[in-house]
Amino acid sequence: MSYPTFPINTFGAYAQSTLVLSSDIGYRSSFNRTHYGVDIIFPVGTIIRSPYYGIAKVKKQRDKKGKGYGWGLYIELLYSNLTIRFAHLSKAEIGQEGTSIQVSPGTVLGLT
C-alpha cells in the first residue's frame, strides 16, 4: 500500500522534519483487531492544517462503555476517495461538532 504524501510544513509551527509514527497499519493483538490507519505524533497544541482541498467535518467519538478509548474531538477530511482523520484534538478551529465546510490546502483545521 502507498500512503499519500503530506508536505511537512502543512501541519503547523511545530512540525518536525521527519514525521514520527506511533502506530502503523496492521493487526493489533492487544485489541484482537486490525488498525487501518497511520498515527502520527505531534506536540500538544500543534496547529493542524488541511493538506488538500476537500470537505472537513467536525466530529466527536465518545468512549465506548467507559473503557477509556475513543478519538474524542476529531476532524474528518474528505478528499477525492481518501478520508483523513485528525483525532485527539484539543480544539476545532473550523466550528463546533457537526460543522462541515469546504477547505483548501493550508486551512487551519484545529489544534492537537
Short mmCIF file of N, CA, C and O in Angstrom, two decimals:
data_model
loop_
_atom_site.label_atom_id
_atom_site.label_comp_id
_atom_site.label_asym_id
_atom_site.label_seq_id
_atom_site.Cartn_x
_atom_site.Cartn_y
_atom_site.Cartn_z
N MET A 1 0.84 -1.17 0.00
CA MET A 1 0.00 0.00 0.00
C MET A 1 0.89 1.24 0.00
O MET A 1 1.90 1.28 0.67
N SER A 2 0.48 2.25 -0.73
CA SER A 2 1.24 3.50 -0.70
C SER A 2 0.40 4.57 0.01
O SER A 2 -0.81 4.59 -0.11
N TYR A 3 1.06 5.41 0.78
CA TYR A 3 0.40 6.47 1.51
C TYR A 3 0.48 7.76 0.71
O TYR A 3 1.44 7.97 -0.03
N PRO A 4 -0.52 8.65 0.87
CA PRO A 4 -0.41 9.96 0.20
C PRO A 4 0.74 10.73 0.83
O PRO A 4 1.09 10.50 1.99
N THR A 5 1.31 11.62 0.07
CA THR A 5 2.38 12.44 0.62
C THR A 5 1.78 13.66 1.30
O THR A 5 0.77 14.19 0.87
N PHE A 6 2.41 14.07 2.40
CA PHE A 6 1.99 15.24 3.15
C PHE A 6 3.16 16.18 3.26
O PHE A 6 4.17 15.83 3.85
N PRO A 7 3.06 17.37 2.66
CA PRO A 7 4.15 18.33 2.84
C PRO A 7 4.33 18.59 4.33
O PRO A 7 3.37 18.88 5.04
N ILE A 8 5.55 18.44 4.84
CA ILE A 8 5.83 18.55 6.27
C ILE A 8 5.35 19.89 6.83
O ILE A 8 4.75 19.95 7.88
N ASN A 9 5.56 20.99 6.11
CA ASN A 9 5.19 22.30 6.64
C ASN A 9 3.68 22.52 6.66
O ASN A 9 3.21 23.52 7.17
N THR A 10 2.91 21.61 6.12
CA THR A 10 1.46 21.73 6.11
C THR A 10 0.88 21.62 7.51
O THR A 10 -0.16 22.17 7.81
N PHE A 11 1.56 20.91 8.41
CA PHE A 11 0.97 20.58 9.69
C PHE A 11 1.15 21.63 10.77
O PHE A 11 0.67 21.46 11.87
N GLY A 12 1.84 22.68 10.54
CA GLY A 12 1.89 23.74 11.52
C GLY A 12 3.28 24.04 12.07
O GLY A 12 4.28 23.49 11.64
N ALA A 13 3.30 24.93 13.05
CA ALA A 13 4.54 25.51 13.54
C ALA A 13 5.50 24.51 14.15
O ALA A 13 6.70 24.70 14.08
N TYR A 14 5.02 23.43 14.76
CA TYR A 14 5.90 22.50 15.45
C TYR A 14 6.31 21.30 14.61
O TYR A 14 6.99 20.42 15.10
N ALA A 15 5.85 21.24 13.38
CA ALA A 15 6.11 20.05 12.56
C ALA A 15 7.60 19.78 12.44
O ALA A 15 8.39 20.66 12.18
N GLN A 16 7.96 18.54 12.70
CA GLN A 16 9.34 18.14 12.59
C GLN A 16 9.73 17.93 11.13
O GLN A 16 8.88 17.89 10.27
N SER A 17 11.02 17.76 10.88
CA SER A 17 11.44 17.48 9.51
C SER A 17 11.11 16.04 9.14
O SER A 17 11.04 15.69 7.98
N THR A 18 10.91 15.19 10.14
CA THR A 18 10.52 13.80 9.92
C THR A 18 9.26 13.52 10.73
O THR A 18 9.20 13.85 11.91
N LEU A 19 8.26 12.93 10.10
CA LEU A 19 7.06 12.57 10.84
C LEU A 19 7.34 11.32 11.66
O LEU A 19 7.96 10.38 11.19
N VAL A 20 6.86 11.30 12.90
CA VAL A 20 7.08 10.17 13.80
C VAL A 20 5.77 9.39 13.91
O VAL A 20 4.76 9.93 14.36
N LEU A 21 5.82 8.12 13.50
CA LEU A 21 4.64 7.26 13.59
C LEU A 21 4.56 6.63 14.97
O LEU A 21 5.55 6.11 15.48
N SER A 22 3.38 6.69 15.58
CA SER A 22 3.19 5.99 16.85
C SER A 22 2.49 4.65 16.61
O SER A 22 2.55 3.77 17.45
N SER A 23 1.84 4.51 15.47
CA SER A 23 1.17 3.26 15.14
C SER A 23 0.96 3.19 13.64
O SER A 23 0.48 4.13 13.03
N ASP A 24 1.31 2.07 13.07
CA ASP A 24 1.16 1.87 11.62
C ASP A 24 -0.05 0.98 11.36
O ASP A 24 -0.69 0.47 12.29
N ILE A 25 -0.34 0.76 10.12
CA ILE A 25 -1.40 -0.15 9.71
C ILE A 25 -0.98 -1.57 10.07
O ILE A 25 0.17 -1.94 9.92
N GLY A 26 -1.93 -2.34 10.57
CA GLY A 26 -1.64 -3.74 10.85
C GLY A 26 -2.46 -4.30 11.99
O GLY A 26 -3.22 -3.59 12.65
N TYR A 27 -2.28 -5.58 12.22
CA TYR A 27 -3.01 -6.29 13.26
C TYR A 27 -2.49 -5.92 14.65
O TYR A 27 -1.28 -5.86 14.86
N ARG A 28 -3.38 -5.69 15.59
CA ARG A 28 -3.03 -5.40 16.98
C ARG A 28 -3.54 -6.53 17.86
O ARG A 28 -4.74 -6.65 18.09
N SER A 29 -2.63 -7.34 18.32
CA SER A 29 -3.04 -8.49 19.14
C SER A 29 -3.66 -8.04 20.46
O SER A 29 -4.55 -8.71 20.98
N SER A 30 -3.24 -6.91 21.00
CA SER A 30 -3.79 -6.44 22.27
C SER A 30 -5.27 -6.09 22.17
O SER A 30 -5.99 -6.12 23.16
N PHE A 31 -5.73 -5.73 20.96
CA PHE A 31 -7.15 -5.41 20.74
C PHE A 31 -7.86 -6.46 19.90
O PHE A 31 -9.04 -6.37 19.65
N ASN A 32 -7.09 -7.45 19.42
CA ASN A 32 -7.63 -8.51 18.58
C ASN A 32 -8.36 -7.93 17.35
O ASN A 32 -9.47 -8.33 17.02
N ARG A 33 -7.72 -6.96 16.72
CA ARG A 33 -8.31 -6.34 15.52
C ARG A 33 -7.21 -5.68 14.69
O ARG A 33 -6.10 -5.47 15.16
N THR A 34 -7.57 -5.31 13.48
CA THR A 34 -6.64 -4.64 12.58
C THR A 34 -6.81 -3.13 12.71
O THR A 34 -7.92 -2.61 12.80
N HIS A 35 -5.69 -2.42 12.74
CA HIS A 35 -5.66 -0.96 12.77
C HIS A 35 -5.49 -0.51 11.33
O HIS A 35 -4.52 -0.87 10.68
N TYR A 36 -6.44 0.26 10.81
CA TYR A 36 -6.44 0.62 9.39
C TYR A 36 -5.88 2.00 9.10
O TYR A 36 -6.01 2.50 8.00
N GLY A 37 -5.25 2.61 10.08
CA GLY A 37 -4.72 3.95 9.88
C GLY A 37 -3.26 4.06 10.25
O GLY A 37 -2.62 3.10 10.65
N VAL A 38 -2.75 5.26 10.08
CA VAL A 38 -1.38 5.60 10.47
C VAL A 38 -1.48 6.72 11.50
O VAL A 38 -2.09 7.75 11.23
N ASP A 39 -0.92 6.51 12.68
CA ASP A 39 -0.96 7.52 13.74
C ASP A 39 0.38 8.26 13.77
O ASP A 39 1.43 7.63 13.77
N ILE A 40 0.31 9.59 13.78
CA ILE A 40 1.50 10.43 13.76
C ILE A 40 1.52 11.26 15.04
O ILE A 40 0.50 11.82 15.44
N ILE A 41 2.68 11.34 15.68
CA ILE A 41 2.84 12.07 16.94
C ILE A 41 3.14 13.55 16.67
O ILE A 41 3.99 13.87 15.85
N PHE A 42 2.43 14.43 17.40
CA PHE A 42 2.70 15.86 17.38
C PHE A 42 2.61 16.38 18.80
O PHE A 42 1.82 15.89 19.60
N PRO A 43 3.36 17.42 19.15
CA PRO A 43 3.23 18.03 20.48
C PRO A 43 1.83 18.63 20.65
O PRO A 43 1.20 19.09 19.69
N VAL A 44 1.33 18.63 21.89
CA VAL A 44 0.03 19.22 22.21
C VAL A 44 0.04 20.69 21.78
O VAL A 44 1.00 21.41 22.01
N GLY A 45 -1.04 21.11 21.13
CA GLY A 45 -1.18 22.49 20.69
C GLY A 45 -0.67 22.76 19.29
O GLY A 45 -0.73 23.88 18.80
N THR A 46 -0.18 21.69 18.60
CA THR A 46 0.29 21.86 17.22
C THR A 46 -0.88 22.24 16.32
O THR A 46 -1.96 21.64 16.40
N ILE A 47 -0.68 23.23 15.48
CA ILE A 47 -1.70 23.64 14.52
C ILE A 47 -1.77 22.59 13.43
O ILE A 47 -0.76 22.18 12.86
N ILE A 48 -2.98 22.13 13.14
CA ILE A 48 -3.21 21.16 12.08
C ILE A 48 -3.87 21.89 10.91
O ILE A 48 -4.90 22.53 11.08
N ARG A 49 -3.24 21.80 9.74
CA ARG A 49 -3.76 22.45 8.54
C ARG A 49 -4.17 21.39 7.53
O ARG A 49 -3.62 20.31 7.49
N SER A 50 -5.12 21.74 6.69
CA SER A 50 -5.55 20.82 5.65
C SER A 50 -4.45 20.66 4.61
O SER A 50 -3.95 21.65 4.08
N PRO A 51 -4.08 19.43 4.30
CA PRO A 51 -3.08 19.23 3.24
C PRO A 51 -3.70 19.27 1.84
O PRO A 51 -2.98 19.35 0.86
N TYR A 52 -5.03 19.21 1.74
CA TYR A 52 -5.70 19.11 0.44
C TYR A 52 -6.96 19.97 0.42
O TYR A 52 -7.45 20.40 1.45
N TYR A 53 -7.52 20.13 -0.79
CA TYR A 53 -8.87 20.65 -0.94
C TYR A 53 -9.82 19.54 -0.51
O TYR A 53 -9.52 18.37 -0.70
N GLY A 54 -10.95 19.88 0.06
CA GLY A 54 -11.91 18.86 0.45
C GLY A 54 -12.98 19.40 1.36
O GLY A 54 -13.09 20.60 1.58
N ILE A 55 -13.76 18.48 1.88
CA ILE A 55 -14.81 18.80 2.84
C ILE A 55 -14.33 18.36 4.21
O ILE A 55 -14.00 17.20 4.42
N ALA A 56 -14.29 19.29 5.15
CA ALA A 56 -13.87 18.99 6.52
C ALA A 56 -15.10 18.98 7.41
O ALA A 56 -15.94 19.88 7.36
N LYS A 57 -15.20 17.92 8.23
CA LYS A 57 -16.32 17.77 9.15
C LYS A 57 -15.79 17.63 10.57
O LYS A 57 -14.87 16.86 10.82
N VAL A 58 -16.39 18.38 11.50
CA VAL A 58 -16.02 18.28 12.92
C VAL A 58 -16.90 17.21 13.55
O VAL A 58 -18.13 17.27 13.45
N LYS A 59 -16.24 16.24 14.20
CA LYS A 59 -16.96 15.13 14.81
C LYS A 59 -16.42 14.85 16.20
O LYS A 59 -15.38 15.38 16.58
N LYS A 60 -17.13 14.02 16.94
CA LYS A 60 -16.67 13.62 18.26
C LYS A 60 -17.01 12.15 18.46
O LYS A 60 -18.12 11.72 18.19
N GLN A 61 -16.01 11.40 18.90
CA GLN A 61 -16.24 9.99 19.22
C GLN A 61 -16.08 9.85 20.73
O GLN A 61 -15.04 10.16 21.28
N ARG A 62 -17.13 9.40 21.35
CA ARG A 62 -17.10 9.24 22.79
C ARG A 62 -16.56 7.87 23.18
O ARG A 62 -16.59 6.95 22.39
N ASP A 63 -16.10 7.77 24.41
CA ASP A 63 -15.62 6.48 24.93
C ASP A 63 -16.72 5.44 24.83
O ASP A 63 -17.90 5.75 24.98
N LYS A 64 -16.32 4.21 24.59
CA LYS A 64 -17.28 3.12 24.47
C LYS A 64 -17.33 2.36 25.79
O LYS A 64 -16.35 1.78 26.22
N LYS A 65 -18.48 2.41 26.42
CA LYS A 65 -18.71 1.68 27.67
C LYS A 65 -17.68 2.00 28.75
O LYS A 65 -17.28 1.13 29.50
N GLY A 66 -17.20 3.23 28.75
CA GLY A 66 -16.28 3.66 29.79
C GLY A 66 -14.91 3.02 29.76
O GLY A 66 -14.18 3.04 30.73
N LYS A 67 -14.52 2.45 28.64
CA LYS A 67 -13.23 1.77 28.55
C LYS A 67 -12.06 2.72 28.33
O LYS A 67 -10.93 2.31 28.31
N GLY A 68 -12.33 4.01 28.16
CA GLY A 68 -11.26 4.98 28.07
C GLY A 68 -10.58 5.09 26.73
O GLY A 68 -9.49 5.60 26.63
N TYR A 69 -11.20 4.60 25.68
CA TYR A 69 -10.62 4.80 24.36
C TYR A 69 -11.64 5.48 23.47
O TYR A 69 -12.81 5.49 23.73
N GLY A 70 -11.17 6.05 22.44
CA GLY A 70 -12.01 6.81 21.51
C GLY A 70 -11.20 7.97 20.97
O GLY A 70 -10.17 8.32 21.52
N TRP A 71 -11.64 8.53 19.89
CA TRP A 71 -10.90 9.62 19.24
C TRP A 71 -11.16 10.96 19.88
O TRP A 71 -10.46 11.92 19.62
N GLY A 72 -12.21 11.10 20.66
CA GLY A 72 -12.56 12.40 21.20
C GLY A 72 -12.94 13.35 20.07
O GLY A 72 -13.57 12.94 19.09
N LEU A 73 -12.54 14.59 20.17
CA LEU A 73 -12.79 15.58 19.13
C LEU A 73 -11.89 15.28 17.94
O LEU A 73 -10.69 15.10 18.10
N TYR A 74 -12.48 15.20 16.75
CA TYR A 74 -11.67 14.96 15.55
C TYR A 74 -12.27 15.64 14.34
O TYR A 74 -13.43 16.03 14.35
N ILE A 75 -11.44 15.80 13.34
CA ILE A 75 -11.89 16.38 12.07
C ILE A 75 -11.63 15.36 10.98
O ILE A 75 -10.55 14.79 10.87
N GLU A 76 -12.66 15.14 10.19
CA GLU A 76 -12.58 14.20 9.08
C GLU A 76 -12.50 15.02 7.79
O GLU A 76 -13.34 15.88 7.55
N LEU A 77 -11.47 14.79 7.00
CA LEU A 77 -11.28 15.50 5.74
C LEU A 77 -11.53 14.52 4.60
O LEU A 77 -10.86 13.49 4.50
N LEU A 78 -12.51 14.83 3.77
CA LEU A 78 -12.83 14.01 2.62
C LEU A 78 -12.21 14.65 1.39
O LEU A 78 -12.54 15.77 1.02
N TYR A 79 -11.28 13.93 0.80
CA TYR A 79 -10.54 14.41 -0.37
C TYR A 79 -10.59 13.32 -1.42
O TYR A 79 -10.07 12.23 -1.21
N SER A 80 -11.24 13.59 -2.56
CA SER A 80 -11.37 12.60 -3.61
C SER A 80 -11.94 11.32 -3.00
O SER A 80 -12.99 11.35 -2.38
N ASN A 81 -11.24 10.20 -3.10
CA ASN A 81 -11.73 8.95 -2.50
C ASN A 81 -10.96 8.62 -1.22
O ASN A 81 -10.94 7.48 -0.77
N LEU A 82 -10.31 9.61 -0.63
CA LEU A 82 -9.49 9.42 0.56
C LEU A 82 -10.14 10.13 1.75
O LEU A 82 -10.64 11.24 1.62
N THR A 83 -10.15 9.47 2.91
CA THR A 83 -10.62 10.08 4.15
C THR A 83 -9.44 10.18 5.09
O THR A 83 -8.77 9.19 5.35
N ILE A 84 -9.17 11.38 5.60
CA ILE A 84 -8.11 11.61 6.57
C ILE A 84 -8.78 12.07 7.85
O ILE A 84 -9.63 12.96 7.83
N ARG A 85 -8.40 11.45 8.98
CA ARG A 85 -8.95 11.85 10.27
C ARG A 85 -7.85 12.40 11.15
O ARG A 85 -6.83 11.74 11.35
N PHE A 86 -8.06 13.59 11.67
CA PHE A 86 -7.15 14.22 12.61
C PHE A 86 -7.84 14.10 13.97
O PHE A 86 -8.79 14.83 14.27
N ALA A 87 -7.38 13.13 14.79
CA ALA A 87 -8.08 12.80 16.03
C ALA A 87 -7.35 13.32 17.26
O ALA A 87 -6.22 13.79 17.17
N HIS A 88 -8.02 13.19 18.40
CA HIS A 88 -7.49 13.60 19.71
C HIS A 88 -7.15 15.09 19.73
O HIS A 88 -6.13 15.50 20.26
N LEU A 89 -8.02 15.90 19.11
CA LEU A 89 -7.77 17.34 19.04
C LEU A 89 -8.20 18.03 20.33
O LEU A 89 -9.15 17.62 20.99
N SER A 90 -7.51 19.11 20.67
CA SER A 90 -7.90 19.93 21.81
C SER A 90 -8.89 21.01 21.40
O SER A 90 -9.65 21.52 22.23
N LYS A 91 -8.89 21.35 20.11
CA LYS A 91 -9.77 22.40 19.63
C LYS A 91 -9.99 22.26 18.13
O LYS A 91 -9.06 21.95 17.39
N ALA A 92 -11.22 22.51 17.69
CA ALA A 92 -11.53 22.57 16.26
C ALA A 92 -11.64 24.04 15.89
O ALA A 92 -12.44 24.77 16.49
N GLU A 93 -10.86 24.49 14.95
CA GLU A 93 -10.87 25.91 14.54
C GLU A 93 -11.92 26.21 13.48
O GLU A 93 -12.19 27.37 13.21
N ILE A 94 -12.51 25.18 12.90
CA ILE A 94 -13.47 25.42 11.80
C ILE A 94 -14.91 25.42 12.26
O ILE A 94 -15.82 25.63 11.46
N GLY A 95 -15.15 25.19 13.55
CA GLY A 95 -16.51 25.24 14.08
C GLY A 95 -16.76 24.16 15.12
O GLY A 95 -15.86 23.43 15.50
N GLN A 96 -18.02 24.09 15.54
CA GLN A 96 -18.44 23.13 16.55
C GLN A 96 -18.71 21.76 15.93
O GLN A 96 -18.77 21.63 14.70
N GLU A 97 -18.92 20.78 16.79
CA GLU A 97 -19.29 19.45 16.34
C GLU A 97 -20.48 19.55 15.39
O GLU A 97 -21.43 20.28 15.65
N GLY A 98 -20.39 18.89 14.27
CA GLY A 98 -21.45 18.92 13.27
C GLY A 98 -21.16 19.87 12.10
O GLY A 98 -21.78 19.78 11.06
N THR A 99 -20.19 20.77 12.27
CA THR A 99 -19.82 21.70 11.20
C THR A 99 -19.20 20.94 10.04
O THR A 99 -18.41 20.02 10.22
N SER A 100 -19.56 21.32 8.82
CA SER A 100 -19.00 20.74 7.61
C SER A 100 -18.74 21.88 6.63
O SER A 100 -19.67 22.58 6.25
N ILE A 101 -17.45 22.07 6.26
CA ILE A 101 -17.13 23.18 5.36
C ILE A 101 -16.12 22.74 4.29
O ILE A 101 -15.38 21.78 4.47
N GLN A 102 -16.12 23.48 3.20
CA GLN A 102 -15.14 23.29 2.12
C GLN A 102 -13.84 23.94 2.57
O GLN A 102 -13.86 25.07 3.07
N VAL A 103 -12.72 23.23 2.45
CA VAL A 103 -11.41 23.78 2.83
C VAL A 103 -10.42 23.65 1.68
O VAL A 103 -10.61 22.88 0.76
N SER A 104 -9.37 24.44 1.76
CA SER A 104 -8.30 24.39 0.76
C SER A 104 -6.99 24.08 1.49
O SER A 104 -6.91 24.18 2.72
N PRO A 105 -5.93 23.72 0.76
CA PRO A 105 -4.65 23.45 1.41
C PRO A 105 -4.22 24.64 2.26
O PRO A 105 -4.30 25.79 1.82
N GLY A 106 -3.81 24.36 3.49
CA GLY A 106 -3.36 25.41 4.39
C GLY A 106 -4.40 25.92 5.37
O GLY A 106 -4.07 26.62 6.32
N THR A 107 -5.68 25.58 5.14
CA THR A 107 -6.72 26.00 6.07
C THR A 107 -6.44 25.41 7.44
O THR A 107 -6.21 24.22 7.58
N VAL A 108 -6.47 26.25 8.49
CA VAL A 108 -6.28 25.76 9.84
C VAL A 108 -7.53 25.00 10.26
O VAL A 108 -8.63 25.55 10.27
N LEU A 109 -7.34 23.72 10.58
CA LEU A 109 -8.45 22.86 10.98
C LEU A 109 -8.65 22.84 12.49
O LEU A 109 -9.76 22.92 12.98
N GLY A 110 -7.54 22.71 13.21
CA GLY A 110 -7.65 22.60 14.66
C GLY A 110 -6.29 22.50 15.32
O GLY A 110 -5.25 22.70 14.68
N LEU A 111 -6.31 22.18 16.64
CA LEU A 111 -5.09 22.03 17.42
C LEU A 111 -5.05 20.63 18.03
O LEU A 111 -6.07 20.13 18.49
N THR A 112 -3.83 20.05 18.04
CA THR A 112 -3.70 18.74 18.67
C THR A 112 -3.87 18.86 20.16
O THR A 112 -3.73 19.94 20.73
#
